[in-house]
XYZ file of C-alpha atoms in Angstrom:
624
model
C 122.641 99.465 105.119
C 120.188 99.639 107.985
C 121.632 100.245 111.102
C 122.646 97.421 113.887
C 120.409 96.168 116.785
C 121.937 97.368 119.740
C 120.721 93.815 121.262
C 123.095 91.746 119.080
C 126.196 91.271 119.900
C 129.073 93.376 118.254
C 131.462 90.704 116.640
C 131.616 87.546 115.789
C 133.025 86.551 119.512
C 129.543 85.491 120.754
C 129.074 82.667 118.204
C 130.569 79.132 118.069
C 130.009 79.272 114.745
C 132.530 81.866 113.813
C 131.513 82.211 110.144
C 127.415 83.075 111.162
C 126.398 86.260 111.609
C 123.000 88.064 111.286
C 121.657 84.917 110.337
C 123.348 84.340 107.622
C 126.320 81.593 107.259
C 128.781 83.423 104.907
C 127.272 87.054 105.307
C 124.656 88.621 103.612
C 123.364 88.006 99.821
C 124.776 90.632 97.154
C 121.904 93.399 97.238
C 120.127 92.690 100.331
C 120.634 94.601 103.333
C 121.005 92.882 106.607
C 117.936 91.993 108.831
C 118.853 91.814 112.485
C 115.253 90.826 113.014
C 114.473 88.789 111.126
C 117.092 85.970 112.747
C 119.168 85.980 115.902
C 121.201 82.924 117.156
C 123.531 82.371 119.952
C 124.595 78.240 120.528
C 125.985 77.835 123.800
C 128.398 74.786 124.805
C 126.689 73.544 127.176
C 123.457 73.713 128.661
C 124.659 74.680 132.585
C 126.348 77.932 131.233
C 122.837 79.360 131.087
C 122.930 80.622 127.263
C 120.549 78.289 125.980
C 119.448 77.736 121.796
C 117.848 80.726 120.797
C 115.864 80.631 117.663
C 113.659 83.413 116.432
C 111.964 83.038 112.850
C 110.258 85.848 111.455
C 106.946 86.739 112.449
C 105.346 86.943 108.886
C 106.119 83.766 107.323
C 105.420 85.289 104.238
C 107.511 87.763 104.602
C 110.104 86.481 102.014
C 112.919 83.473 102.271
C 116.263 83.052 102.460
C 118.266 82.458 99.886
C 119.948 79.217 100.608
C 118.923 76.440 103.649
C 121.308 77.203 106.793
C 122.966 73.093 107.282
C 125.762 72.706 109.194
C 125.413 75.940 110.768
C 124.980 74.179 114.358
C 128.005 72.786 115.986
C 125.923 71.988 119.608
C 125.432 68.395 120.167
C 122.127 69.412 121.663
C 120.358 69.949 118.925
C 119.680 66.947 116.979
C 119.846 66.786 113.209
C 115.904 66.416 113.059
C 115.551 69.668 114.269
C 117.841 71.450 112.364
C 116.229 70.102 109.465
C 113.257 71.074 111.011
C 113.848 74.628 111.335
C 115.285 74.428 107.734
C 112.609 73.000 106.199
C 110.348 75.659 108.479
C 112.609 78.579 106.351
C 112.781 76.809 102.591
C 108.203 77.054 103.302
C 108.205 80.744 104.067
C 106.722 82.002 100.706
C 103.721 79.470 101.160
C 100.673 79.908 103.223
C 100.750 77.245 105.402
C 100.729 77.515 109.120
C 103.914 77.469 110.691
C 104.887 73.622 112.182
C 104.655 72.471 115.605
C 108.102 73.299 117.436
C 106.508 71.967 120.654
C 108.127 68.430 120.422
C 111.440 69.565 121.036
C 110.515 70.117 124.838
C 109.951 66.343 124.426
C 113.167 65.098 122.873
C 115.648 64.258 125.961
C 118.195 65.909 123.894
C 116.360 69.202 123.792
C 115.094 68.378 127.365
C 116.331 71.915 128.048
C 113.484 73.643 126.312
C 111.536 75.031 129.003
C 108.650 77.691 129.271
C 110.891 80.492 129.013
C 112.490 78.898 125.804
C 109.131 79.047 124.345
C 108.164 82.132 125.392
C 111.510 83.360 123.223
C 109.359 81.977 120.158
C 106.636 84.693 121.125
C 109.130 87.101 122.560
C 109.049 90.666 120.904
C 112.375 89.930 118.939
C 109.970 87.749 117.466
C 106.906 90.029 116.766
C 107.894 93.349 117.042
C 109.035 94.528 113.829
C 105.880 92.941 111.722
C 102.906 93.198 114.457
C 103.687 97.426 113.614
C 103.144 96.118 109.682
C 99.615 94.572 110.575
C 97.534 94.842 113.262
C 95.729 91.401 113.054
C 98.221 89.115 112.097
C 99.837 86.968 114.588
C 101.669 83.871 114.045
C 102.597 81.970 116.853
C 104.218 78.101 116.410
C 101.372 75.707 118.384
C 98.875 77.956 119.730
C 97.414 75.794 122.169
C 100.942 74.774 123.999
C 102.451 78.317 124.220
C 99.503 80.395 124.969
C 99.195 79.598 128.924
C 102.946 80.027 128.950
C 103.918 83.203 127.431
C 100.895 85.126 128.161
C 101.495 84.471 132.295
C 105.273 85.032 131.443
C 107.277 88.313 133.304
C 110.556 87.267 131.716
C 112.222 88.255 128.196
C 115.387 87.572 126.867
C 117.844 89.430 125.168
C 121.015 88.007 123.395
C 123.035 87.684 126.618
C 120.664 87.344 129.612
C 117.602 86.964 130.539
C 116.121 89.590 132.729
C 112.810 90.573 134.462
C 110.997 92.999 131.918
C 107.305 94.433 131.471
C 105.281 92.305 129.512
C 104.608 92.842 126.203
C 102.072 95.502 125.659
C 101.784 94.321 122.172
C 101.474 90.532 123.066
C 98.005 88.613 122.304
C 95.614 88.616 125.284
C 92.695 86.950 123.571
C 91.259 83.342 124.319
C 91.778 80.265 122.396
C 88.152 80.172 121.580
C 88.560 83.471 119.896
C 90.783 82.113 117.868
C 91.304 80.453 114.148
C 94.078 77.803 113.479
C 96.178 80.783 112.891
C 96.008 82.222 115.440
C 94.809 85.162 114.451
C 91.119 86.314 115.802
C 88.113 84.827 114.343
C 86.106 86.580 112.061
C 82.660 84.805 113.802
C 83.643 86.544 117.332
C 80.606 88.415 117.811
C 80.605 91.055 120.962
C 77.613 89.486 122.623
C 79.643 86.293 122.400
C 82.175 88.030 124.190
C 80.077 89.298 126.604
C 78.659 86.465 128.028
C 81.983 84.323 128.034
C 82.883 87.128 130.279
C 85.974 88.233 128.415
C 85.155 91.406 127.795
C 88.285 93.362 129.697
C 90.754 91.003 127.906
C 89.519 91.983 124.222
C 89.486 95.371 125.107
C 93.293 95.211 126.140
C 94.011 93.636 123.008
C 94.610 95.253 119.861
C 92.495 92.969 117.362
C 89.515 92.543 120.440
C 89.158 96.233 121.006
C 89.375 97.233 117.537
C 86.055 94.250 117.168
C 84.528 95.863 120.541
C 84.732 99.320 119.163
C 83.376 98.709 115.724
C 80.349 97.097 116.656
C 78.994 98.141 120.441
C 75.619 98.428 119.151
C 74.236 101.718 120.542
C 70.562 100.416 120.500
C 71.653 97.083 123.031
C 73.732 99.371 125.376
C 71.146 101.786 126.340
C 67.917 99.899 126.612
C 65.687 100.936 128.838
C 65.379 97.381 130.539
C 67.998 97.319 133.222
C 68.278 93.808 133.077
C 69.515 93.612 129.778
C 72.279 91.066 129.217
C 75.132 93.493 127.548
C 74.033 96.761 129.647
C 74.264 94.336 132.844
C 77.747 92.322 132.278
C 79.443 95.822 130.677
C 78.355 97.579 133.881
C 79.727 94.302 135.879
C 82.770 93.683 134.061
C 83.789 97.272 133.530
C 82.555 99.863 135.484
C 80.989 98.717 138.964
C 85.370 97.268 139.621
C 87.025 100.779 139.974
C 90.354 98.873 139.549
C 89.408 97.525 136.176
C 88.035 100.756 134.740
C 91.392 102.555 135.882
C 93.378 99.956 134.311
C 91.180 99.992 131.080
C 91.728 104.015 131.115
C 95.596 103.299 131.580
C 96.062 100.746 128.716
C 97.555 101.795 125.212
C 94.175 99.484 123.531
C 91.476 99.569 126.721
C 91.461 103.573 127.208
C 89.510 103.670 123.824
C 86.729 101.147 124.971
C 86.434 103.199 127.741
C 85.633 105.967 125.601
C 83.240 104.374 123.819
C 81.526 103.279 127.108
C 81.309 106.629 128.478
C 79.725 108.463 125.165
C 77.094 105.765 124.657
C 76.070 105.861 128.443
C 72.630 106.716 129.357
C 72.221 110.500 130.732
C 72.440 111.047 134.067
C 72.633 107.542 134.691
C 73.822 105.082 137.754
C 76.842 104.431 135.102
C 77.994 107.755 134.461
C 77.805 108.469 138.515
C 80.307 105.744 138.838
C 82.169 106.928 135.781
C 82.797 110.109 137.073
C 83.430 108.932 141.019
C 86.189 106.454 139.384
C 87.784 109.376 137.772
C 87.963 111.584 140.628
C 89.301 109.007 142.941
C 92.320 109.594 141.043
C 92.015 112.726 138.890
C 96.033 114.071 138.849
C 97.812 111.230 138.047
C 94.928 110.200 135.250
C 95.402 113.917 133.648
C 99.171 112.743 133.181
C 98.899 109.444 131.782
C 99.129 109.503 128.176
C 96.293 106.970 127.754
C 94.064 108.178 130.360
C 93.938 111.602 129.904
C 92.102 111.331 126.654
C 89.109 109.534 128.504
C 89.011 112.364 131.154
C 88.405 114.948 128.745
C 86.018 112.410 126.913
C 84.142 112.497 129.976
C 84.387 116.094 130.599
C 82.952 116.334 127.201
C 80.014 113.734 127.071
C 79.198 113.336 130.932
C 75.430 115.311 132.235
C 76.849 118.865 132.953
C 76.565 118.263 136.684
C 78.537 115.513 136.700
C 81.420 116.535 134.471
C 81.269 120.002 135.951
C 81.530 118.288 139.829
C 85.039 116.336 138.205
C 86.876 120.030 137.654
C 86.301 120.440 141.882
C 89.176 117.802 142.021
C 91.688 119.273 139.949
C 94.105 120.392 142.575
C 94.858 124.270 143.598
C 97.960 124.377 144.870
C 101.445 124.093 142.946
C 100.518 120.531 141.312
C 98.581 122.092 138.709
C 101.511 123.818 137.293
C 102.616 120.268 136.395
C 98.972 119.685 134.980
C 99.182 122.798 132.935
C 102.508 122.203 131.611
C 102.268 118.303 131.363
C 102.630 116.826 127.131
C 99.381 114.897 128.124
C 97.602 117.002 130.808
C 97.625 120.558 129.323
C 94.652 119.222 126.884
C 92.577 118.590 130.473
C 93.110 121.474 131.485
C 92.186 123.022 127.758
C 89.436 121.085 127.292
C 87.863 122.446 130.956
C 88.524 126.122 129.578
C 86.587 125.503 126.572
C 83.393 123.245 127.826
C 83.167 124.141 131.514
C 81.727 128.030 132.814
C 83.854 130.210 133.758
C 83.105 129.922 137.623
C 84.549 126.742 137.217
C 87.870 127.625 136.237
C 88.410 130.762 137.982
C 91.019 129.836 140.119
C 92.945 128.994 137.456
C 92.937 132.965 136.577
C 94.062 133.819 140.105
C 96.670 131.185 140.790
C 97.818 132.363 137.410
C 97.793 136.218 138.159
C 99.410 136.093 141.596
C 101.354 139.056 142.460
C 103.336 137.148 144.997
C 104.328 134.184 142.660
C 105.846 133.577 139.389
C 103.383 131.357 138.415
C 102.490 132.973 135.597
C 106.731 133.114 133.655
C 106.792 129.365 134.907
C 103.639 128.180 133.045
C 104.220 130.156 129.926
C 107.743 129.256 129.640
C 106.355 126.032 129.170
C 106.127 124.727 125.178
C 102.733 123.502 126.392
C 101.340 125.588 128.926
C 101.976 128.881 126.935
C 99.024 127.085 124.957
C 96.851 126.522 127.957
C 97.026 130.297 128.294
C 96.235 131.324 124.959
C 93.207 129.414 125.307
C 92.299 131.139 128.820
C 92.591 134.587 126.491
C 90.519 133.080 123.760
C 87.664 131.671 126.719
C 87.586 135.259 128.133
C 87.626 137.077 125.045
C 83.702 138.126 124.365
C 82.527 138.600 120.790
C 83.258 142.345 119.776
C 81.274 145.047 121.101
C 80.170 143.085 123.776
C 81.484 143.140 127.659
C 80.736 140.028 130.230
C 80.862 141.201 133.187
C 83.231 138.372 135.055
C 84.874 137.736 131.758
C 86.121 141.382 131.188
C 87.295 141.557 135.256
C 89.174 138.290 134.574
C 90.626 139.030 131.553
C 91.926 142.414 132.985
C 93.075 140.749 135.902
C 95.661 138.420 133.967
C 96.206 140.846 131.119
C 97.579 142.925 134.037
C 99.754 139.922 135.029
C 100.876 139.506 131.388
C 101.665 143.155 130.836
C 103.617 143.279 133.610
C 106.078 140.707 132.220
C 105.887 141.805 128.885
C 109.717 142.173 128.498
C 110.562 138.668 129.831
C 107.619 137.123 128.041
C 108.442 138.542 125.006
C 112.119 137.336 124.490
C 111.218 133.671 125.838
C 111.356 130.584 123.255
C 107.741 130.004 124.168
C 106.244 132.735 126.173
C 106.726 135.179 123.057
C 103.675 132.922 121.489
C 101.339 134.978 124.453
C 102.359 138.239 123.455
C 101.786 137.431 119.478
C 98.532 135.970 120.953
C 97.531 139.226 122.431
C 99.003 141.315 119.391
C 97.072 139.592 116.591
C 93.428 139.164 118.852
C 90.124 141.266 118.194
C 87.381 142.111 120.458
C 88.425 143.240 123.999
C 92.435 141.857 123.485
C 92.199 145.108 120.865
C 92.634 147.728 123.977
C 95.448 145.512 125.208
C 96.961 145.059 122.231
C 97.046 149.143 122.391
C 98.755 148.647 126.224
C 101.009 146.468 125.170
C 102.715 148.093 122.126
C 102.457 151.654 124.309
C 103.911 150.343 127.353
C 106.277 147.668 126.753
C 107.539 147.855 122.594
C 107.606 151.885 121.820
C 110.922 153.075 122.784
C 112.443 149.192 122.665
C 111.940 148.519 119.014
C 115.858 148.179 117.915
C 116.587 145.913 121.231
C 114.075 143.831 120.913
C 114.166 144.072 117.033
C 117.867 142.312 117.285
C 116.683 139.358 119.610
C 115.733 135.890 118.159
C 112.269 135.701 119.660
C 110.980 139.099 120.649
C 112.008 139.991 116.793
C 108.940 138.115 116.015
C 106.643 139.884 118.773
C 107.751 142.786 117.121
C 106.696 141.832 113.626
C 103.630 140.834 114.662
C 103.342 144.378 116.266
C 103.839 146.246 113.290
C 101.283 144.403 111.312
C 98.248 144.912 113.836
C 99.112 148.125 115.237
C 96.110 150.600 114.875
C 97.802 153.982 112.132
C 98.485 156.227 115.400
C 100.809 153.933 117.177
C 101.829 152.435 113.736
C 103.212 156.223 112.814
C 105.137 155.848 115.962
C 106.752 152.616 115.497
C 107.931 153.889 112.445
C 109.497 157.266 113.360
C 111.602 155.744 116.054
C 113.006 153.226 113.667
C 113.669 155.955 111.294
C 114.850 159.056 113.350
C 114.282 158.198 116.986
C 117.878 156.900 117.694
C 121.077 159.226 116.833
C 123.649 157.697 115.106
C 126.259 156.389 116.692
C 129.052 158.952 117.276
C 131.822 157.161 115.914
C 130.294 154.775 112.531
C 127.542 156.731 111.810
C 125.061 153.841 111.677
C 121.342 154.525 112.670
C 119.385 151.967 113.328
C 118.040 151.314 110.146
C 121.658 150.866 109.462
C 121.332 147.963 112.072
C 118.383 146.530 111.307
C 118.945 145.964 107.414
C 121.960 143.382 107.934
C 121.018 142.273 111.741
C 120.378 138.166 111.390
C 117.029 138.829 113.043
C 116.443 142.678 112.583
C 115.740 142.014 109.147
C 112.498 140.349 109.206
C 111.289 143.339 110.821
C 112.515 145.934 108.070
C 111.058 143.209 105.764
C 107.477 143.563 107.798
C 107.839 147.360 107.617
C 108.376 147.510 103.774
C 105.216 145.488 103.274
C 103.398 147.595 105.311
C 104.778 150.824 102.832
C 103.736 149.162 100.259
C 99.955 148.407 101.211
C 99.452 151.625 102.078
C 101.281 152.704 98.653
C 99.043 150.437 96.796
C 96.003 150.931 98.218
C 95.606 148.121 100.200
C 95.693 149.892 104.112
C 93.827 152.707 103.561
C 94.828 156.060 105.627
C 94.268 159.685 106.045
C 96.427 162.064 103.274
C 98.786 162.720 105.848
C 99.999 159.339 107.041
C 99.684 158.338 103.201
C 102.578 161.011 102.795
C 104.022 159.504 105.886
C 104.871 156.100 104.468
C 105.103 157.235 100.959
C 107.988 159.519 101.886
C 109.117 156.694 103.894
C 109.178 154.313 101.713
C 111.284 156.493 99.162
C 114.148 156.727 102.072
C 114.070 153.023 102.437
C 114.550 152.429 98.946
C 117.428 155.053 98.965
C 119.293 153.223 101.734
C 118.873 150.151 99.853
C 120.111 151.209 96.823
C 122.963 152.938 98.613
C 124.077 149.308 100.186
C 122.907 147.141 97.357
C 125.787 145.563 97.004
C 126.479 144.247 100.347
C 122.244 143.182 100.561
C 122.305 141.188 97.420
C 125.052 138.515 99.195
C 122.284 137.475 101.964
C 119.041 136.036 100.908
C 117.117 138.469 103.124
C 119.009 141.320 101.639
C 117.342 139.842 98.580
C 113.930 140.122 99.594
C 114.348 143.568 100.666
C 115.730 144.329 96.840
C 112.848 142.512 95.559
C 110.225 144.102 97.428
C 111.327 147.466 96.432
C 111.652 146.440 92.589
C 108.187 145.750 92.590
C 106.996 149.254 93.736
C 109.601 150.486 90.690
C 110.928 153.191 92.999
C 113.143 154.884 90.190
C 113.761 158.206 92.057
C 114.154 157.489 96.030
C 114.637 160.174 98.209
C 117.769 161.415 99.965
C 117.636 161.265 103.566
C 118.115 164.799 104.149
C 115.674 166.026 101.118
C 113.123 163.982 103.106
C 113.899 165.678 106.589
C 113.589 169.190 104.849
C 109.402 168.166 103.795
C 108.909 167.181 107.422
C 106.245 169.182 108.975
C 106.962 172.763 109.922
C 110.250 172.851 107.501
C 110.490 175.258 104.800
C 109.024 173.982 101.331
C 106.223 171.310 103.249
C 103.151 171.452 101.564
C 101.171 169.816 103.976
C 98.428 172.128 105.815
C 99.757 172.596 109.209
C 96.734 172.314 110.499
C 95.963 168.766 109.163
C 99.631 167.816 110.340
C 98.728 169.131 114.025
C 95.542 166.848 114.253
C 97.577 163.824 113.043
C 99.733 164.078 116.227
C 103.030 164.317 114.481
C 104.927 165.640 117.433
C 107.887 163.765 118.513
C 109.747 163.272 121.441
C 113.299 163.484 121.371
C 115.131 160.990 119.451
C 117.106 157.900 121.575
C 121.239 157.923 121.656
C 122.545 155.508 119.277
C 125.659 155.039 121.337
C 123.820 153.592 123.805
C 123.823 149.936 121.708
C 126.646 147.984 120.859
C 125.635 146.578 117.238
C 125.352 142.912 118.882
C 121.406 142.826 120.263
C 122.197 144.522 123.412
C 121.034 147.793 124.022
C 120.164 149.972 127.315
C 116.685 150.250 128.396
C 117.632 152.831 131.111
C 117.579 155.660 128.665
C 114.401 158.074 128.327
C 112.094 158.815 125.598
């Protein structure tokens, strides 16, 4: 059963009639569900209560009928028994294709005499259209065009089933002009745009759904940028729609116009008198354009298709101070703000690099805590980023100036719902982000691998990490995870202990046994000695795994880690301590010293254990 319309009323109370509901005398027909749209009533006593007939048939008449005619469902002596036979007759037609009938002579009758505008504009009211103008964009059915049109499309009021109230008008609601129209109201397929042109109705088509669709499908390119100035269409479209900076900034505010004005601005001659006044209309307003929903798409269409002088002289009004923080982390705005990073030069959008990298502010946590402006930094990175091999000379001091930013909040960023998306940013780049992506795992990740390992979000920066880590820092990574911590003093648990049934620290083990096995396989290719590395490695994984198999094998990742193992066919894994006895410099290694020295296999000191408490805390004041 499809779920109620908040609008109607919640029992049978509100009706006279208390057997009708929902439109339907004795409830619903076996098997079909109830339509609240399709029919809402509410018969008042008398006409000075102010609840007056409501009536609202369904907007596609051949949407289906109902299943029986609805007499004697009207108790009011103010409706007379020609219009209830009427309105039945009207419903017992539905499955034809006939136009609806003429409703307007009930304004007429003195019994009705209470039918007023607003009791026709209830006929065209969005209880009345709503549900099947989202079914077809064209279709519009309307009882009597030529009465109700002046009425409902000047009307500010709508009515819901208890009051009637001042509401926006309908954005949805036909704006088009009788001549436009067929006997059905619906647009004519003769309308030609030059026709509309030189009625002078071109701003109401192109806030109407039908009309802009016809404008956009057939501006002719050819008539719009003639050379001759005084051509009819380049002359009324400049008129109508660009010289009036009111119009154009409602156009670029309106769910249907905003596209028309898209159109206008990439077929508009270079560098012409029209794109001047394109460009001074946008900038009269710029910040509360980049946050409309509607308008923001034609400012970046204009930042796009606009002579590079012009659309470079727009960024100049994007404001410097904290109001771009609400650009850059706006649902609509951030792709303004995008689309100047990736078509303007960078002297253009420097400041956005220094009021991002301010010492003194936290501009920088508050804009990529943001679901979208963590984006609109990314694609600062990617804009600064040169090709490999090469260095820019303003893009490398920019990109070191925020990557000094970012690095400095690499803890915070990394454990934030969206900021972590930076740092994975950073992690997986090439070219110049490869020497940060060294900083960042040297600086902020070695030495807080289980911590950060255990947390929802920075588990991922941490996985991401492993993968691109270049083999020196990738050794690393894995010896603290193996023998960097000491167990803990009372359970014996290391961290890989941790890690293998951790909700989160998991994934990384997971990430770390794929790594063992590219290198096992072939696919990572190393030197000898870090082949032995995560050989030997891999063999002490698989004999901790085997030791807890039982407990793994009840959690899905557990499973994984089983699986991944099985496929190598480890058949003989290695015992911890057998392992730590072939380490370099123990008795028995046959690895040449000398070989092991050049791979930088010294250690520091492995981390206390006891310093974490099993639950994703764990103390970063310890040393290395």
């Amino acid at each position: 059963m499809e779920r109620q319309n908040r609008n109607a009323p919640s029992d049978n109370s509100s009706y006279p009639c208390r057997s009708f509901k929902n439109g339907y005398r004795n409830g619903p027909p076996q098997g079909r569900p109830y339509n609240m749209n399709a029919f809402n009533g509410d018969l008042s006593h008398s006409p000075d209560s102010g609840n007056f007939f409501r009536f609202s048939p369904p907007t596609d008449m051949n949407e289906g009928r109902f299943p029986k005619p609805l007499y004697g469902m009207y108790s009011s002596p103010l409706i007379s028994q020609n219009d209830i036979n009427l309105i039945n007759e009207q419903f017992m037609n539905m499955n034809t294709n006939s136009s609806p009938r003429d409703y307007g002579h009930m304004r007429n009758n003195p019994v009705n005499g209470f039918m007023n505008n607003a009791h026709r504009n209830l006929l065209s009211s969005d209880s009345y259209s709503s549900q099947n103008s989202r079914k077809s964009s064209s279709t519009r059915v309307h009882s009597n065009r030529s009465d109700f049109t002046s009425d409902y499309s000047s009307s500010n009021y709508s009515m819901n089933s208890n009051s009637m109230s001042h509401a926006r008008p309908n954005s949805r609601q036909c704006l088009l002009p009788s001549w436009a129209l067929d006997s059905h109201g619906n647009l004519d397929s003769g309308v030609t745009v030059r026709m509309v042109i030189e009625r002078g109705d071109l701003v109401k088509f192109a806030m109407d759904k039908a009309g802009c669709h016809l404008l956009q499908e057939n501006f002719n390119l050819e008539d719009f940028i003639k050379n001759d100035k005084y051509d009819v269409v380049r002359e009324r479209v400049f008129k109508d729609v660009i010289e009036d900076c009111h119009v154009f900034l409602n156009l670029c505010t309106n769910m249907f116009g905003n596209f028309f004005v898209q159109r206008i601005v990439e077929k508009s001659y270079p560098n012409s008198i029209e794109q001047q006044m394109i460009r001074n209309h946008l900038a009269s307003d710029l910040p509360r354009l980049c946050l409309d929903k509607c308008a923001c798409r034609v400012v970046q269409i204009a930042l796009e298709k606009l002579d590079p002088a012009l659309s470079s002289s727009l960024v100049d009004y994007l404001p410097r101070d904290d109001r771009i923080i609400k650009i850059c982390t706006d649902q609509n705005a951030n792709h303004v703000i995008q689309k100047v990073l990736k078509t303007m030069p960078l002297k253009k959008w420097e400041f956005l690099v220094d009021f991002f990298a301010r010492s003194d502010r936290d501009n920088l946590m508050r804009i990529c805590q943001d679901k979208y402006g963590c984006r609109v930094v990314q694609t600062m990175l990617e804009m600064m980023t040169p090709p490999e091999n090469q260095h820019v000379g303003d893009h490398t001091r920019l990109l070191h100036k925020l990557m000094g930013a970012i690095v400095a909040k690499c803890h915070q960023l990394a454990s934030n719902e969206f900021a972590n998306y930076v740092v994975q940013h950073i992690l997986s780049g090439s070219g110049s982000l490869a020497d940060f992506r060294i900083m960042i795992i040297d600086k902020c990740l070695l030495r807080n691998l289980l911590s950060m390992s255990q947390e929802k979000y920075a588990s991922h920066v941490i996985e991401k990490a492993f993968r691109y880590a270049p083999p020196k820092l990738l050794i690393e990574m894995f010896d603290e995870i193996f023998d960097g911590y000491v167990p803990h003093p009372e359970s014996g648990k290391d961290a890989l202990d941790i890690l293998l049934f951790h909700q989160f620290g998991n994934y990384v083990i997971q990430r770390m046994l794929d790594i063992c096995r590219e290198v096992v396989i072939g696919k990572r290719v190393y030197s000898q000695v870090y082949t032995a590395k995560f050989t030997q490695w891999m063999s002490r994984m698989g004999y901790r795994v085997s030791r807890e198999q039982n407990r793994l094998a009840r959690f899905s990742s557990g499973k994984k880690i089983i699986d991944i193992l099985n496929s190598l066919e480890l058949r003989n894994p290695v015992r911890d301590d057998l392992f730590l006895a072939s380490l370099p410099g123990s008795p028995g290694n046959t690895l040449d010293q000398s070989v092991t020295e050049n791979g930088s296999w010294n250690r520091s000191p492995p981390f206390s254990a006891s310093l974490h408490d099993y639950q994703g805390h764990f103390d970063f004041n310890y040393g290395r």
